[in-house]
Short mmCIF file of C-alpha atoms and ligand atoms in Angstrom, two decimals:
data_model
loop_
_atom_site.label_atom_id
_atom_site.label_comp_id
_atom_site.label_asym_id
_atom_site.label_seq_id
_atom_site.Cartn_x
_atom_site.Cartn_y
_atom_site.Cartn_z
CA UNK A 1495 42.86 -125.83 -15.96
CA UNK A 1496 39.54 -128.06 -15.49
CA UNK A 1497 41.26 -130.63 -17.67
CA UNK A 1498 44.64 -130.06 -16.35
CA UNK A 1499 43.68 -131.42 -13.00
CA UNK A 1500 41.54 -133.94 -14.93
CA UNK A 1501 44.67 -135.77 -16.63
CA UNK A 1502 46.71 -134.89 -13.62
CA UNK A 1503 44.19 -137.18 -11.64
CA UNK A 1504 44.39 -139.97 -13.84
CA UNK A 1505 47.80 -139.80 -14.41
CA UNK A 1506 48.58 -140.02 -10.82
CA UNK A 1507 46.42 -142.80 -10.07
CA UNK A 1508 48.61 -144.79 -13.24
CA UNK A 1509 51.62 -144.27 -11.10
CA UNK A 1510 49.79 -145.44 -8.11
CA UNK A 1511 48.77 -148.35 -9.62
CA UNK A 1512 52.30 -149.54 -9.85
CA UNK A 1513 53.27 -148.07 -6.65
CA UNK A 1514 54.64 -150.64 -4.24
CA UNK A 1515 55.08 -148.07 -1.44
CA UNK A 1516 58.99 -148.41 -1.42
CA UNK A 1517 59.12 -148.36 -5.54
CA UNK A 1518 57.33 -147.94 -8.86
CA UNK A 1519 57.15 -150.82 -11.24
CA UNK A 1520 57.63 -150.00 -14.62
CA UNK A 1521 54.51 -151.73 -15.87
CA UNK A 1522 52.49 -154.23 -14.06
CA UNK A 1523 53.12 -157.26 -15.39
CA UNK A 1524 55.75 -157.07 -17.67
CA UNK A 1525 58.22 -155.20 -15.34
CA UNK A 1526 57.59 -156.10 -12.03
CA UNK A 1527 60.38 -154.72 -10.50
CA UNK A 1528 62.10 -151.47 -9.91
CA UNK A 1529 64.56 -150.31 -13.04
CA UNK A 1530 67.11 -147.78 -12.84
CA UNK A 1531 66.52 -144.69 -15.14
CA UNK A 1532 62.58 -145.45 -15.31
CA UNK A 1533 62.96 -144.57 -11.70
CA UNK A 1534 64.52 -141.47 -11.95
CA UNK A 1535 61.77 -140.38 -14.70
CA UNK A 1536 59.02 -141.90 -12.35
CA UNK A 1537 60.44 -139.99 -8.90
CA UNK A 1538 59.93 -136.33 -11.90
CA UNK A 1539 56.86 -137.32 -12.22
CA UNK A 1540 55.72 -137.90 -8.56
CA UNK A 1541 57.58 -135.10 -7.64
CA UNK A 1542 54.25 -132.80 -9.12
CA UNK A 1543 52.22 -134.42 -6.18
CA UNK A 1544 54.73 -136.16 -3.92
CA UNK A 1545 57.81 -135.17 -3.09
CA UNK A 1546 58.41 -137.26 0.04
CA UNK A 1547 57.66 -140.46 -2.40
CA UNK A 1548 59.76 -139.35 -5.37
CA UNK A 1549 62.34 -138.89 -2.80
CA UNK A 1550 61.50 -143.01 -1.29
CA UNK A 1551 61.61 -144.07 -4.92
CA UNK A 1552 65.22 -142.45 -5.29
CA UNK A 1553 66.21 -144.29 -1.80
CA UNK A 1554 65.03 -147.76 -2.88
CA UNK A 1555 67.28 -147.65 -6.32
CA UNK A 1556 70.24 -146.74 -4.55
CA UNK A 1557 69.44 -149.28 -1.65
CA UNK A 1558 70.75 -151.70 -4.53
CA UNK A 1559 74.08 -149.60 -5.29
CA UNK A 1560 77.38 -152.38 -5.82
CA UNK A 1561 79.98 -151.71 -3.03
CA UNK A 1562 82.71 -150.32 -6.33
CA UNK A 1563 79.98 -147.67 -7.02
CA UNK A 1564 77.80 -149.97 -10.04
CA UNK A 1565 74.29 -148.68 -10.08
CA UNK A 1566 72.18 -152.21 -11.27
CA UNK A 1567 69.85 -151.59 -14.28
CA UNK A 1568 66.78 -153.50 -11.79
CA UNK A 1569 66.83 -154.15 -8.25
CA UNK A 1570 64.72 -156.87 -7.26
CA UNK A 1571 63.38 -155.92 -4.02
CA UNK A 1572 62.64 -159.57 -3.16
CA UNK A 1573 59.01 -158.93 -5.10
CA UNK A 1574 58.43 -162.35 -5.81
CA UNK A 1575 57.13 -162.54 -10.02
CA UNK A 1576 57.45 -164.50 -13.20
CA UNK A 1577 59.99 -162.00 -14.64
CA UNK A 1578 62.78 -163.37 -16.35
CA UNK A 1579 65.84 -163.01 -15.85
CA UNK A 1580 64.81 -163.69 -12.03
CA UNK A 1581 67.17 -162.68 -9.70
CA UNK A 1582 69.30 -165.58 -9.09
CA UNK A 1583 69.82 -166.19 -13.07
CA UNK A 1584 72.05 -163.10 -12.34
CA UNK A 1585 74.10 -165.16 -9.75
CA UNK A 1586 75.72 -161.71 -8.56
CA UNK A 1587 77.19 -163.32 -5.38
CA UNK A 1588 80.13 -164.19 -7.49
CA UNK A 1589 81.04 -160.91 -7.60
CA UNK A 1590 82.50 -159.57 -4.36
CA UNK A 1591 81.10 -156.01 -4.76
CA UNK A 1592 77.85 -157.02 -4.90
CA UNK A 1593 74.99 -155.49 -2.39
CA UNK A 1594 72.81 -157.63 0.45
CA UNK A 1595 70.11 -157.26 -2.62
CA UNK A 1596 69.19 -159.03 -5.31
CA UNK A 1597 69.94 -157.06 -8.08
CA UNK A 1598 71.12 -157.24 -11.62
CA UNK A 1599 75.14 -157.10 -12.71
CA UNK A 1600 74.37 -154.35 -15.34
CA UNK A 1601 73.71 -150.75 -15.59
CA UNK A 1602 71.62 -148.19 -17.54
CA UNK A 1603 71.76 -145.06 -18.99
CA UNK A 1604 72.54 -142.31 -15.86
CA UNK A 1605 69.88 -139.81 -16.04
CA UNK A 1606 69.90 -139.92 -11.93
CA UNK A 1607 71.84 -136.86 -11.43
CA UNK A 1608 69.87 -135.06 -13.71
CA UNK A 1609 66.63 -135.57 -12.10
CA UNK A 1610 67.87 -134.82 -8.44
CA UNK A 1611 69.25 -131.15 -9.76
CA UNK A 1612 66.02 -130.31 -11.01
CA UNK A 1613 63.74 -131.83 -7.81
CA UNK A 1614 65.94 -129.25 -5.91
CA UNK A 1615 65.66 -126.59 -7.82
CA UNK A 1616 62.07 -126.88 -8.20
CA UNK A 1617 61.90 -127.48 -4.34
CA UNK A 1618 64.59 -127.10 -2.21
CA UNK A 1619 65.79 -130.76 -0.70
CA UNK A 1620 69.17 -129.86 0.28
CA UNK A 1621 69.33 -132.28 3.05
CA UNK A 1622 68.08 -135.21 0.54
CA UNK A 1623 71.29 -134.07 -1.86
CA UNK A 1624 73.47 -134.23 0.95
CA UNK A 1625 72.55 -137.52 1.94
CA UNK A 1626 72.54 -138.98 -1.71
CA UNK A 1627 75.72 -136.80 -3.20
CA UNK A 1628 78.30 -139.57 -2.33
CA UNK A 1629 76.25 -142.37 -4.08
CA UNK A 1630 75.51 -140.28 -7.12
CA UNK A 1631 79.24 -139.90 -6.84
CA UNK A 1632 80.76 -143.02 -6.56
CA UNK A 1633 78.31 -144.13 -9.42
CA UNK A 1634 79.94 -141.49 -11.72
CA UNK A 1635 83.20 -142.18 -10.63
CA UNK A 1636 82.76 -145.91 -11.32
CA UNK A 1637 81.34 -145.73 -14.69
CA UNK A 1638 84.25 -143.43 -15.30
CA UNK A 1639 86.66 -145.57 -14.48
CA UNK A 1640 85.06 -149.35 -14.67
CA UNK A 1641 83.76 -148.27 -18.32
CA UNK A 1642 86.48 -145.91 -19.49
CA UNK A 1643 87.65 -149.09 -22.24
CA UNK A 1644 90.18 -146.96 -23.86
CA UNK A 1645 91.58 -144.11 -21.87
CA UNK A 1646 89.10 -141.38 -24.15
CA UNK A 1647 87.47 -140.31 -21.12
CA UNK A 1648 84.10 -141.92 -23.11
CA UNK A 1649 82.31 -145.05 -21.35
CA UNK A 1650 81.03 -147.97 -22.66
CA UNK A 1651 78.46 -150.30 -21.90
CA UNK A 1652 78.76 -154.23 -22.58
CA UNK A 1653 75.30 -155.27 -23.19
CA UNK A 1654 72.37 -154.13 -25.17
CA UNK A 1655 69.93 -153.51 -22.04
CA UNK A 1656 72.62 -151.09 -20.43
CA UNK A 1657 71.99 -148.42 -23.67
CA UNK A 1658 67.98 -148.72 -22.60
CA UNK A 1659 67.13 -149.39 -26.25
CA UNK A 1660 67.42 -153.06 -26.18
CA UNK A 1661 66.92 -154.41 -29.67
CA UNK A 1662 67.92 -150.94 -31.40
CA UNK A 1663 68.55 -151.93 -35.12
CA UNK A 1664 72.15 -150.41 -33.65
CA UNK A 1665 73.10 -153.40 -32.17
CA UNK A 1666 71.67 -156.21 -34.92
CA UNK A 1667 75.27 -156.76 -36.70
CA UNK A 1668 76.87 -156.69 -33.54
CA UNK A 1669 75.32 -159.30 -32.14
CA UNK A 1670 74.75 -161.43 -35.40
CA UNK A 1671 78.72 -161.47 -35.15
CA UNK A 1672 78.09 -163.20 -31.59
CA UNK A 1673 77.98 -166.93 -32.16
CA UNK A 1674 77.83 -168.35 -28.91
CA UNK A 1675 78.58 -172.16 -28.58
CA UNK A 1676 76.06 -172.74 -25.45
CA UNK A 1677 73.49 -170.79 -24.74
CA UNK A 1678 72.16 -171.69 -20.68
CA UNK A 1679 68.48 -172.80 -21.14
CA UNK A 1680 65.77 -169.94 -20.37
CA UNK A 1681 62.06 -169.19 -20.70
CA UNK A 1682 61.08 -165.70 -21.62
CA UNK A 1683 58.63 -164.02 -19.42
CA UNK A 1684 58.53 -161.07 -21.87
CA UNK A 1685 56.20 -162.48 -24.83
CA UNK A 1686 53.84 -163.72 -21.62
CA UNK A 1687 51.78 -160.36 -21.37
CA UNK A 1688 53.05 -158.32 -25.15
CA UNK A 1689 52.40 -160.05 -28.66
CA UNK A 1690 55.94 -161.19 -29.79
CA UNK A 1691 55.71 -158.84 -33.10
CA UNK A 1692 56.07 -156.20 -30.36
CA UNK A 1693 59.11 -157.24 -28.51
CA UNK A 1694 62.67 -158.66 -29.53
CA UNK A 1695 63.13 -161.39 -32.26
CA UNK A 1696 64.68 -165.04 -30.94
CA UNK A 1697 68.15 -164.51 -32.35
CA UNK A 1698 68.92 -161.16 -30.37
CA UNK A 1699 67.51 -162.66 -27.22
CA UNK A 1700 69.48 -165.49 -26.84
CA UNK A 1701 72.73 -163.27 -27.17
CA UNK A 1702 70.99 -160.95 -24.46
CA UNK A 1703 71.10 -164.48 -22.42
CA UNK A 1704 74.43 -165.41 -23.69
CA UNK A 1705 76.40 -161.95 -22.45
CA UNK A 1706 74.70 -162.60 -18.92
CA UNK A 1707 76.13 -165.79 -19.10
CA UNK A 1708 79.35 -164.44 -19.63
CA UNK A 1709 79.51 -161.86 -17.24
CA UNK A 1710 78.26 -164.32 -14.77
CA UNK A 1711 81.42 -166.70 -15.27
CA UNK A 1712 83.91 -163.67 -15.35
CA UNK A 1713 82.47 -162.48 -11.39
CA UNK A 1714 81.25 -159.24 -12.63
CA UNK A 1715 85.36 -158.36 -12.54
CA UNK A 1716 84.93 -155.08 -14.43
CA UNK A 1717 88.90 -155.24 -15.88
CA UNK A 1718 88.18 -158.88 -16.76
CA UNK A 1719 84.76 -157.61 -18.25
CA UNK A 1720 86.46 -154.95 -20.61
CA UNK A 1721 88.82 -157.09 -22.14
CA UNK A 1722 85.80 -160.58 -22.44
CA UNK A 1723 82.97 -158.90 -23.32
CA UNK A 1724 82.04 -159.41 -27.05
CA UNK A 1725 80.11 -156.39 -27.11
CA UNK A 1726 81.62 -153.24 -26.30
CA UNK A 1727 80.53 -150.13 -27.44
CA UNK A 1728 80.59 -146.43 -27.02
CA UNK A 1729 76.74 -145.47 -27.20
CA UNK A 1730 76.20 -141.93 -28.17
CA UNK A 1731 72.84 -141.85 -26.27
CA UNK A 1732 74.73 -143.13 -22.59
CA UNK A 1733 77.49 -140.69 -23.47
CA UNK A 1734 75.26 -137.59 -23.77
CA UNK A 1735 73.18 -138.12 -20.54
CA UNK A 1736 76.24 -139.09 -18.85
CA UNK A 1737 77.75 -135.74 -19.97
CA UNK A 1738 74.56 -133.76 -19.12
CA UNK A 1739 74.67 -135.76 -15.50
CA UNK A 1740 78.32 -134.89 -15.21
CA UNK A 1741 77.33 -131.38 -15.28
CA UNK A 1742 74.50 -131.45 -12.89
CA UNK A 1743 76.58 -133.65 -10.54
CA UNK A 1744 78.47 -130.78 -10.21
CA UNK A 1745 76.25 -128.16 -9.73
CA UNK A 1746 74.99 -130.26 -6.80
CA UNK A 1747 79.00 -130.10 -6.02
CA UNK A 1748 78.80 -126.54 -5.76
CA UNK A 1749 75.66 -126.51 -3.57
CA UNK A 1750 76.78 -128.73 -1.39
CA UNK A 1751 80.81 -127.21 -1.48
CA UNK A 1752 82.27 -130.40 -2.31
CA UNK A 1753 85.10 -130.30 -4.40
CA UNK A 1754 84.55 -130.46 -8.43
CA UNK A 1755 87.98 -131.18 -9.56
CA UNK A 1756 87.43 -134.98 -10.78
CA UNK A 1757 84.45 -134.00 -12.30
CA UNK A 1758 85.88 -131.25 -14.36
CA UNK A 1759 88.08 -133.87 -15.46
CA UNK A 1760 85.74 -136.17 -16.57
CA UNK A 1761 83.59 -133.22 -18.18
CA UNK A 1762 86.83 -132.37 -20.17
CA UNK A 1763 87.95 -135.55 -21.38
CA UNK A 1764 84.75 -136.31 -22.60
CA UNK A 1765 84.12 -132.97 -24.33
CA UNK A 1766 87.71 -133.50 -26.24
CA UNK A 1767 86.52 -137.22 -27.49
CA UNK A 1768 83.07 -136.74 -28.08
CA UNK A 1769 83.45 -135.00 -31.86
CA UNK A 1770 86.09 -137.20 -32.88
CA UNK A 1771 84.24 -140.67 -32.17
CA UNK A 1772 80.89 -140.05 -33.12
CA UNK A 1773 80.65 -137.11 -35.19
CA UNK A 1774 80.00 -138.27 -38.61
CA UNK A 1775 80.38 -134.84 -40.86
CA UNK A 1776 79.97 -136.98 -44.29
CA UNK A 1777 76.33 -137.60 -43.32
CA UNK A 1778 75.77 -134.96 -40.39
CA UNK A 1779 74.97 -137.68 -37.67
CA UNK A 1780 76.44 -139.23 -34.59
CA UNK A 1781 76.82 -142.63 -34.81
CA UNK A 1782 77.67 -145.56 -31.86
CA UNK A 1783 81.28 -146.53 -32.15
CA UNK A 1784 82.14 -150.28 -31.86
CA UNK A 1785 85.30 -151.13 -29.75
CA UNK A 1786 85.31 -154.60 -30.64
CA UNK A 1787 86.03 -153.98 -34.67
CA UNK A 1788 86.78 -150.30 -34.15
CA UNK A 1789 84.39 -149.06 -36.40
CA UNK A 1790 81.65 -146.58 -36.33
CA UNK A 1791 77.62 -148.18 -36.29
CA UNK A 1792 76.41 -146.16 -39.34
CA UNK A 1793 72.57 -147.35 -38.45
CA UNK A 1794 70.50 -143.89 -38.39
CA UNK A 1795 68.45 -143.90 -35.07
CA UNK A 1796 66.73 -141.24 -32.63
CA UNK A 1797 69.84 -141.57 -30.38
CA UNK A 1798 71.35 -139.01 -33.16
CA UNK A 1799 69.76 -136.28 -31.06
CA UNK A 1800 70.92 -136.94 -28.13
CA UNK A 1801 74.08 -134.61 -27.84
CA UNK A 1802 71.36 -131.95 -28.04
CA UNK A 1803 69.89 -132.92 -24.79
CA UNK A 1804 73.45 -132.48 -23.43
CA UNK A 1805 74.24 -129.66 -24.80
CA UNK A 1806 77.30 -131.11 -26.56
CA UNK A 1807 76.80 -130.18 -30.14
CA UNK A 1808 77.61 -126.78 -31.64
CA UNK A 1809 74.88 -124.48 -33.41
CA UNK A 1810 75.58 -125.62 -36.86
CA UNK A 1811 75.56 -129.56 -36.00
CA UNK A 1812 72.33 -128.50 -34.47
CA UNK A 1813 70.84 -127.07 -37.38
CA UNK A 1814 72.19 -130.13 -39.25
CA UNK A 1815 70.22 -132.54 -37.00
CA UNK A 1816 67.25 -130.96 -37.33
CA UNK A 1817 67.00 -129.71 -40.83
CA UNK A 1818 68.45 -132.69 -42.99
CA UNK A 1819 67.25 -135.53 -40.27
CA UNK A 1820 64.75 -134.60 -37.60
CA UNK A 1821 62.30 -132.73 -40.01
CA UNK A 1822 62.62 -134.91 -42.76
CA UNK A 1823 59.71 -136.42 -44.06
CA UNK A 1824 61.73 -139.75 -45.28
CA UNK A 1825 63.60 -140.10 -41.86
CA UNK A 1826 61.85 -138.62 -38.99
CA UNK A 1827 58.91 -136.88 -39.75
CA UNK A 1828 55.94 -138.44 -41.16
CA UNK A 1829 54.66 -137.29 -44.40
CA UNK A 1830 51.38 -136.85 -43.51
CA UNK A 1831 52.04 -133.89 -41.31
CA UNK A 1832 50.85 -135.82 -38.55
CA UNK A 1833 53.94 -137.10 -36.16
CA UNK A 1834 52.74 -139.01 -33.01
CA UNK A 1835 56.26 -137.70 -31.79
CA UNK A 1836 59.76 -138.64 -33.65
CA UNK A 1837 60.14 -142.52 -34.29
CA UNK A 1838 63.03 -144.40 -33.23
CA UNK A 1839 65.02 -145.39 -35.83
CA UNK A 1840 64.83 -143.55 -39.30
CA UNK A 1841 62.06 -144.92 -41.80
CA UNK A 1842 65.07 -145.16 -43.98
CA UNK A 1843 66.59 -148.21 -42.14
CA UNK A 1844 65.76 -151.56 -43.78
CA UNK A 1845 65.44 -152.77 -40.28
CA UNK A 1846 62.73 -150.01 -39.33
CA UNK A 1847 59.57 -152.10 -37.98
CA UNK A 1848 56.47 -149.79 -36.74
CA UNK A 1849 55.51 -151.80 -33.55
CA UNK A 1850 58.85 -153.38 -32.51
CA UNK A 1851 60.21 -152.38 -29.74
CA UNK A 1852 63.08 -150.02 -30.51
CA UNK A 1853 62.99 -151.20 -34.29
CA UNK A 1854 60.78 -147.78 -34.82
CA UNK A 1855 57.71 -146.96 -32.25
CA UNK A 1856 57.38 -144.03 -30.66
CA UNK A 1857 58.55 -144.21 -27.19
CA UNK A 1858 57.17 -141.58 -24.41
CA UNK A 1859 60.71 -141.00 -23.27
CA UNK A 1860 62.62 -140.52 -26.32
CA UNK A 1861 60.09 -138.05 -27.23
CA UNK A 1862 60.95 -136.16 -24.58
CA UNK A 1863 64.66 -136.43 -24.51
CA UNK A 1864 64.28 -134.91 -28.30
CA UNK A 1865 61.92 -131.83 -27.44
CA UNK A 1866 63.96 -130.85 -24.34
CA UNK A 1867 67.22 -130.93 -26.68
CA UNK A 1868 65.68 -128.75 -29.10
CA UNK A 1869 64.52 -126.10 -26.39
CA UNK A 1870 67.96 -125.95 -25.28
CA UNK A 1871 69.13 -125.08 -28.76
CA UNK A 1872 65.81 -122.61 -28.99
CA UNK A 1873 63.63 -124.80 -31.85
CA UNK A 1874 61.27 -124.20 -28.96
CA UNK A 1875 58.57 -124.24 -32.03
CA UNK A 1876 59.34 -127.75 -32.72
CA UNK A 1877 59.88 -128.62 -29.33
CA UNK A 1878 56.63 -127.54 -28.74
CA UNK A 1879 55.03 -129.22 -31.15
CA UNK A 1880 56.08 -132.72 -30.29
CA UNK A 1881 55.33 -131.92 -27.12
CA UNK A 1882 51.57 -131.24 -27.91
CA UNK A 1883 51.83 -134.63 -30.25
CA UNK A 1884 52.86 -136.60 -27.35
CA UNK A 1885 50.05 -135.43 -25.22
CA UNK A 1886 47.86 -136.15 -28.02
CA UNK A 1887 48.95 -139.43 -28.55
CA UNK A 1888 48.45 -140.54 -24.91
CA UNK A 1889 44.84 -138.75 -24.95
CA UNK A 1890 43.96 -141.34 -27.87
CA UNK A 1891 45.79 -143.87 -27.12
CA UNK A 1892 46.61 -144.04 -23.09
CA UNK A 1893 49.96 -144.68 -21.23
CA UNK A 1894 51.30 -147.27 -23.54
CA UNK A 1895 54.65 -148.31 -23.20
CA UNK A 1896 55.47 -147.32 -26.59
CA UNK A 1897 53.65 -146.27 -30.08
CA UNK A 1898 53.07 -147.79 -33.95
CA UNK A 1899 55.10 -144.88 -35.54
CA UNK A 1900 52.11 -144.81 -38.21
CA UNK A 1901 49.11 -144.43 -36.57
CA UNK A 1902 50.02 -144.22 -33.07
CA UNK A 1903 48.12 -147.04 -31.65
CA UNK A 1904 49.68 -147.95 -28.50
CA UNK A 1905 52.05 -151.02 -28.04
CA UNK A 1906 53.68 -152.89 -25.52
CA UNK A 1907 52.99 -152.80 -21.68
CA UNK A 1908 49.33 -151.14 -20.44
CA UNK A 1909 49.82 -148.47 -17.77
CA UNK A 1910 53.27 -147.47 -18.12
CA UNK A 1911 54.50 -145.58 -15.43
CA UNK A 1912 57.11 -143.43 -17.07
CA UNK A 1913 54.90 -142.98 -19.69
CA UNK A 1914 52.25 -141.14 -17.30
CA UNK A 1915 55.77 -139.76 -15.60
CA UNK A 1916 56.71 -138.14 -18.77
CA UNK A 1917 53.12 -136.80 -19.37
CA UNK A 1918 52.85 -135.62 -15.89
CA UNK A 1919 56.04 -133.15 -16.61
CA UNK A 1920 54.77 -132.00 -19.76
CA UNK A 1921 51.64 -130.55 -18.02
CA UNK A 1922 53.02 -129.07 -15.02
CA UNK A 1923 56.54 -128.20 -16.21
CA UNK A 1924 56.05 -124.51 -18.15
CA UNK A 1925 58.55 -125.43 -20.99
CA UNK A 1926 62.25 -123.82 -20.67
CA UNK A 1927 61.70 -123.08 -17.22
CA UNK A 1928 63.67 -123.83 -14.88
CA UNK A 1929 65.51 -126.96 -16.12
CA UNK A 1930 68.80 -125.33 -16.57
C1 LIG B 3167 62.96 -152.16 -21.42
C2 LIG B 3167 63.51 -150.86 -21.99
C3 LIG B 3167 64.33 -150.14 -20.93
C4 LIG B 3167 63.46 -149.94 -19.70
C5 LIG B 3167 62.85 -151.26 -19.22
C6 LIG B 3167 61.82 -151.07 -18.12
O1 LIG B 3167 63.95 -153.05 -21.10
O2 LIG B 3167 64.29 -151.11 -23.12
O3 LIG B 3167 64.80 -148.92 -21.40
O4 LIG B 3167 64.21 -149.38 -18.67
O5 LIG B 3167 62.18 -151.88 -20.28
O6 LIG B 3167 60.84 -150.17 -18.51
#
């Protein structure tokens, strides 16, 4: 218990450290702002000491919500920073949904939902639901429609940093397909404060820049968006949390006795689609599809596991997962016995780095996205033991933003706040409790 309220100390004083008052920067230099589902993880995590200020941090990220429902990927809060994309590369004001903020024109992965339903049933905040409900809503609702590309009741995202895993080896053909004629002149903020073996390579940067530019030109016009965008792709990893937030959405329906009929809808339609898009039984994986040449991405990555954080794949798919993939010593699991948690993308990828970004570390997050998919399927075993690796890992190594997937040295930003977040719930959450 001694050393319970030992970490529990230092963690919180991590999250303080990037505490604004109104919101929680990511990291302290690097991310300088306030980003969507980092928030969500970061208002779980203060939630163990503060509820009043997870519920603030929830406030501020919907303070930047678009008027057709969008829910930005960063809201600037008029912090004033070296960050780049700054807030007026974004040039959002040609978009006539756009909030009095400064925000970004993309979105991220919707985990929001999620997080609210199990604040309140941790700790009753009924009036806090009530007074958020409609956003969460109209969020759902938008990416439902705005992102439904092909009438499959599955959404899509149109830019790399909207899946969360930026430079994913998922995306590398995609974008190497991109050949943009101009690409607007930029300075990257993000090699500034993390060695560049650690973050994105040149090539997929410059199409990051290049789809901004696009989406700038087009007025954020989400029709106009679907049918322009050169990437456009149904992400298995969105999908699932969308799915598992459809389902908490309305549970927080039901609390609140608001009607559930569009959700069922969307719940429905996305349950008939999901198998027959991304279910790959040839190799027993999900895979990304890409609407653009209507093909599957066969690139083997931790997003695999996601439907089991949803609870969208059967038993046997389940037992597939784990048994040919997760606990494979030439994909997953290292050979050595020791894991340091599950790396990104399978060491069988010929475009599996150890430090890079979302080439391969081990990432805090997807760690636990992984371990609370397998309780839900009852591998509490394994769940339990990449839980203790993960605590492990940040004992040695502190809250890094992410991991070298072979010896768990820590990478990226210093003092990363979902990091300690994710940590924090570990300790004080008993696992399978009360989550669903
Ligand atoms: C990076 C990550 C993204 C995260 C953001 C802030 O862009 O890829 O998932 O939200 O950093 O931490």
């Amino acid at each position: 218990m001694a050393i319970t309220l030992f970490v529990r100390g230092l963690i919180n004083s991590s999250i303080r450290m990037n505490d604004t008052g109104v919101f929680t920067k990511p990291g302290p230099h690097q991310y300088p702002h306030q980003w969507n589902w980092d928030s969500a993880l970061i208002a779980l995590g203060l939630s163990h000491f503060d509820l009043p200020r997870a519920l603030t941090e929830i406030r501020a990220l919907l303070s930047g919500q678009w008027q057709d429902g969008m829910l930005p990927h960063v809201v600037y809060h008029q912090t004033p920073s070296d960050y780049f994309p700054d807030p007026a590369f974004w040039q959002i004001e040609n978009s006539p949904n756009a909030p009095r903020f400064s925000t970004s024109g993309i979105t991220q992965p919707p985990l929001l939902a999620t997080i609210v339903r199990r604040l309140h049933a941790r700790q009753p905040i009924l009036e806090f639901v009530e007074e958020i409900y409609p956003s969460l809503l109209e969020w759902h609702r938008w990416l439902h429609t705005a992102r439904d590309a092909d009438g499959s009741g599955l959404v899509c995202i149109i830019h790399p940093w909207e899946s969360g895993t930026d430079d994913s080896p998922r995306w590398l053909e995609l974008l190497a397909a991109i050949q943009p004629e101009t690409v607007p002149e930029f300075q990257r903020g993000d090699t500034r404060y993390v060695p560049a073996l650690e973050r994105p390579h040149r090539a997929e940067y410059e199409r990051f820049i290049h789809l901004i530019d696009v989406f700038r030109k087009l007025g954020y016009v989400p029709a106009d968006l679907l049918v322009h965008s050169p990437f456009l792709v149904q992400d298995v990893l969105f999908n699932s949390i969308l799915f598992c937030a459809d389902e908490d959405l309305r549970a927080l329906a039901l609390l609140l006795n608001q009607p559930t009929d569009a959700i069922d809808v969307w719940l429905s339609r996305m349950r008939s689609s999901f198998d027959a898009r991304f279910w790959n039984d040839q190799m027993g994986l999900y895979y990304d599809y890409d609407l653009r040449s209507e093909r599957s991405i066969q690139v083997n990555t931790i997003t695999t596991f996601l439907p089991l954080f949803a609870g969208v794949a059967s038993n046997a798919q389940a037992e597939r997962l784990i048994n040919s993939h997760l606990t494979n010593p030439s994909e997953y699991a290292s050979q050595d016995g020791i894991w340091y948690g599950v790396t990104t993308t399978a060491r069988t990828e010929p475009t599996w780095e150890s430090r890079r970004y979302w080439r391969g570390p081990v990432w805090i997050i997807t760690n636990w996205l992984v371990l609370e998919g397998l309780q839900r399927y009852g591998y509490d075993d394994l769940a339990d033991r990449i839980r203790q690796d993960t605590l492990h890992l940040v004992e040695v190594s502190g809250f890094r933003e992410y991991y070298d997937a072979r010896d768990g040295s820590g990478c990226g930003s210093e003092n990363f706040s979902w990091s300690a977040a994710l940590t924090l719930e570990l300790l004080m959450a008993p696992p399978n409790a009360e989550n669903k």
